[in-house]
XYZ file of C-alpha atoms in Angstrom:
284
model
C 1.896 -26.953 22.118
C 4.284 -24.564 23.916
C 4.031 -21.219 25.464
C 6.439 -18.246 24.982
C 7.705 -17.368 28.885
C 7.701 -13.769 29.047
C 8.976 -10.849 26.351
C 10.334 -8.967 28.334
C 12.761 -11.397 29.984
C 13.759 -12.832 26.594
C 14.997 -9.154 25.974
C 18.678 -8.759 26.675
C 20.658 -6.254 26.853
C 21.928 -6.571 23.732
C 18.760 -7.118 21.931
C 17.835 -3.838 23.648
C 20.960 -1.684 22.562
C 20.317 1.787 21.097
C 16.939 1.593 23.342
C 17.196 1.853 26.890
C 19.409 -1.385 27.371
C 20.860 -0.114 30.392
C 17.791 -1.448 32.154
C 17.372 -4.737 33.654
C 15.744 -6.562 30.718
C 13.070 -8.894 33.075
C 12.026 -5.086 35.003
C 11.255 -3.602 31.455
C 7.211 -2.740 30.001
C 7.784 -2.752 26.925
C 4.626 -2.604 25.481
C 4.201 -5.283 23.771
C 1.485 -4.613 20.603
C 1.733 -5.758 16.785
C 1.267 -9.353 15.555
C 2.557 -10.237 12.578
C 3.615 -13.702 10.349
C 6.725 -13.215 7.978
C 6.551 -14.675 4.723
C 10.456 -13.474 4.401
C 10.822 -15.966 7.789
C 8.961 -19.223 7.343
C 7.898 -20.061 10.651
C 8.247 -16.681 12.471
C 6.593 -13.810 13.421
C 6.859 -9.757 14.024
C 5.994 -8.481 17.143
C 6.240 -4.372 18.266
C 7.331 -3.245 21.231
C 5.495 0.029 21.496
C 7.668 1.603 24.233
C 11.185 1.068 23.722
C 10.801 1.805 20.038
C 11.562 -1.775 18.455
C 10.232 -4.767 16.402
C 11.426 -8.319 17.016
C 11.168 -11.696 15.481
C 10.155 -14.485 17.190
C 10.813 -18.152 16.735
C 8.199 -20.389 17.175
C 9.525 -23.023 17.058
C 12.075 -22.484 19.406
C 9.464 -19.669 21.509
C 12.582 -17.766 21.058
C 13.306 -14.081 20.103
C 15.651 -14.559 16.914
C 16.141 -10.809 15.848
C 15.667 -6.787 17.257
C 15.974 -3.797 15.553
C 14.977 -0.294 16.645
C 12.149 1.815 14.581
C 13.359 5.197 14.124
C 12.343 8.149 16.463
C 12.029 10.906 14.118
C 10.573 11.830 10.645
C 13.008 12.334 7.609
C 13.965 16.063 8.752
C 15.971 13.774 11.862
C 14.331 16.450 14.397
C 10.474 15.884 14.788
C 9.936 12.673 16.912
C 6.804 10.140 16.251
C 5.524 7.680 18.088
C 6.789 4.146 18.620
C 5.353 0.834 16.257
C 1.972 0.135 17.117
C 1.397 -2.746 14.541
C 2.627 -4.244 10.932
C 2.313 -6.346 8.159
C 4.912 -7.771 6.095
C 4.482 -8.271 2.349
C 6.549 -8.634 -0.751
C 10.273 -8.629 0.934
C 9.225 -5.401 2.511
C 7.999 -4.719 6.268
C 5.400 -2.402 6.806
C 5.473 -0.356 10.664
C 2.715 1.647 11.663
C 3.882 4.234 14.040
C 1.566 5.756 16.289
C 2.550 5.510 19.981
C 0.278 3.549 22.585
C -2.653 5.334 22.696
C -4.666 6.938 20.371
C -5.715 10.739 19.798
C -9.090 10.279 19.047
C -10.480 8.322 21.757
C -7.664 8.956 24.694
C -8.323 11.395 27.415
C -6.263 12.778 30.198
C -3.186 11.216 30.751
C -3.390 8.788 28.133
C -4.463 12.028 25.676
C -1.396 13.810 26.854
C 1.574 10.859 26.053
C -0.370 10.594 22.526
C 0.678 13.577 21.699
C 4.320 14.111 22.729
C 5.174 12.395 19.911
C 4.457 15.069 17.462
C 4.375 13.014 14.727
C 2.978 9.861 13.190
C 4.380 7.870 10.373
C 4.315 4.672 8.276
C 7.783 2.792 7.794
C 8.705 0.856 5.575
C 11.621 -1.338 5.503
C 13.372 -4.013 2.771
C 14.344 -7.109 4.306
C 16.578 -9.604 1.985
C 16.244 -12.870 4.552
C 18.886 -11.861 7.015
C 18.017 -10.585 10.611
C 18.397 -7.269 9.765
C 17.068 -4.828 7.338
C 18.793 -4.091 4.423
C 18.940 0.030 4.981
C 17.827 2.386 7.353
C 13.802 2.067 5.015
C 11.571 5.412 4.278
C 9.946 7.370 6.896
C 6.301 8.142 5.679
C 4.809 11.307 7.744
C 1.012 9.924 8.200
C -2.001 11.430 9.233
C -3.046 10.875 13.221
C -2.837 7.989 14.181
C -1.729 5.342 11.925
C -3.211 2.413 13.002
C -2.987 -0.379 11.319
C -2.112 -1.255 7.257
C -2.255 -3.779 4.528
C -0.396 -4.145 1.358
C -2.565 -4.614 -2.215
C -0.780 -7.014 -4.799
C 0.702 -4.333 -6.455
C 2.218 -3.337 -3.377
C 0.383 -0.390 -2.633
C 0.445 0.449 1.419
C -2.784 1.549 2.449
C -3.236 2.605 6.444
C -6.179 3.242 7.975
C -6.243 6.609 10.579
C -8.286 6.081 13.800
C -8.078 9.885 14.764
C -8.543 11.263 10.728
C -11.107 10.535 8.193
C -8.698 9.809 5.853
C -7.146 6.889 4.286
C -3.236 7.383 3.540
C -1.731 5.206 0.469
C 1.906 5.023 0.600
C 2.566 3.192 -3.197
C 5.264 0.985 -4.335
C 7.373 3.431 -5.865
C 7.101 6.068 -2.973
C 9.916 7.690 -2.590
C 9.409 10.426 -0.262
C 6.264 12.114 1.496
C 5.349 13.933 -1.912
C 4.912 10.742 -3.261
C 1.883 9.451 -1.418
C -1.963 10.122 -1.581
C -4.715 10.781 0.903
C -8.310 9.355 0.279
C -10.824 11.537 2.580
C -13.899 9.787 3.254
C -16.904 11.495 1.440
C -18.732 14.471 3.725
C -21.476 12.480 5.069
C -18.842 9.863 6.961
C -15.993 12.319 7.682
C -17.501 13.644 10.333
C -16.790 10.587 12.099
C -12.741 11.373 12.319
C -11.389 8.168 11.635
C -11.067 5.370 9.151
C -9.889 2.419 11.490
C -8.613 0.655 13.123
C -9.216 -2.402 11.039
C -8.425 -2.712 7.540
C -7.263 -5.299 5.237
C -7.164 -6.274 1.596
C -9.418 -8.739 -0.328
C -10.288 -10.718 -2.896
C -10.874 -8.174 -5.077
C -7.469 -7.305 -4.419
C -8.946 -3.934 -2.742
C -8.876 -2.202 0.986
C -11.624 -2.506 2.727
C -11.461 -0.653 6.449
C -14.353 0.013 9.192
C -14.770 3.384 10.945
C -14.928 2.675 14.789
C -17.563 5.545 15.546
C -19.669 4.956 12.518
C -22.414 2.799 13.374
C -21.547 -0.675 11.033
C -20.042 0.987 8.561
C -18.127 -0.567 6.268
C -16.342 0.928 3.091
C -13.963 -0.044 0.653
C -11.853 1.376 -2.194
C -12.482 0.863 -6.429
C -10.142 -0.059 -8.471
C -10.936 3.969 -9.633
C -9.969 4.974 -6.049
C -13.428 5.890 -5.093
C -14.372 5.169 -1.654
C -17.766 2.741 -1.410
C -19.467 3.179 1.727
C -22.026 -0.184 3.485
C -23.830 0.463 6.206
C -25.600 -2.546 8.192
C -28.604 -2.815 9.390
C -28.520 -2.624 12.932
C -29.142 -5.482 15.378
C -31.451 -5.897 17.906
C -31.498 -2.198 18.292
C -28.058 -1.873 19.324
C -24.844 -0.025 18.171
C -22.428 -1.428 16.047
C -18.856 -0.730 16.917
C -16.712 -2.518 13.820
C -13.796 -2.808 14.689
C -11.494 -5.359 13.001
C -12.626 -7.177 9.779
C -11.114 -10.591 7.924
C -11.581 -12.487 4.776
C -11.502 -16.273 4.713
C -10.573 -18.244 0.892
C -13.996 -18.256 0.236
C -14.526 -14.625 -0.189
C -16.864 -14.660 3.044
C -16.235 -10.794 5.421
C -15.998 -11.445 8.906
C -16.285 -8.435 11.562
C -16.680 -7.851 14.990
C -18.897 -5.032 16.732
C -17.346 -4.679 20.046
C -18.215 -2.813 23.350
C -14.578 -1.839 24.023
C -15.066 1.802 23.556
C -19.132 2.229 23.304
C -20.782 -0.201 26.393
C -24.209 0.322 24.282
C -22.864 -1.710 21.273
C -23.458 -5.179 21.029
C -20.583 -7.752 20.637
C -21.210 -9.298 17.584
C -19.701 -11.794 14.773
C -21.290 -10.628 11.841
C -20.623 -12.804 8.362
C -21.039 -11.088 4.917
C -21.424 -11.995 1.576
C -20.747 -9.444 -1.458
C -21.824 -10.119 -4.806
C -19.374 -10.355 -7.615
C -18.724 -6.987 -8.072
C -18.107 -6.659 -4.530
C -20.971 -3.538 -4.641
C -24.157 -5.230 -3.260
C -24.211 -7.383 -0.357
C -26.204 -10.352 -0.803
């Protein structure tokens, strides 16, 4: 098993051209964060560099960066700055990048909160790939609610975005061309007070997006085929809070969730296994 050496020394001035390439590459603090397998480029993975506003493609055999390109710095108006790339997924020949910067307005305080708000706006960037190491074009930037933390794509090509500072799921339809084509799905009133729909979001075996609410106590949501938000509240474990932050489905239709004390020290660090009925409306 190989170990990829530090990302910063691998970023040559050529790779970083247009994003602070004048600095010595081995001295950069790049904000490595997002990670996603590539379908277009087998054997390679995507990573995001939040602080230098770039996305890199890493070859897992040679343990080297084989491609790097800059992300948009502004909304479609060319003037409003947006946050750097946080997380990303690649599906159906497109790369979907959540642009929110490195801090969450919902949980950050003091200096970090100021850094998060400096961006002024947040976005989902969709860009087409064709097998080359550069995007086909500049892609499309869709302004999103604060702050787009993670996303996933349904089989029909719709991208669903969870926002960790808004009680809203943001949907970019497969054929969307502008922000006017996007759809906002508000949490029901009882849950809207929790102020977020993330961070974790993943498309399940039913082809629908599932998400968690970190501020809630063991709360998981699903978007039904009719577009309705269905919420599930898990029973408390050992009278401790369950702050669910990430979800994952296995090949047998079982949903795994983790509860973490990352934000709430009263939370129980737990791996939770959930099995639903065939209609995905009841936990069995």
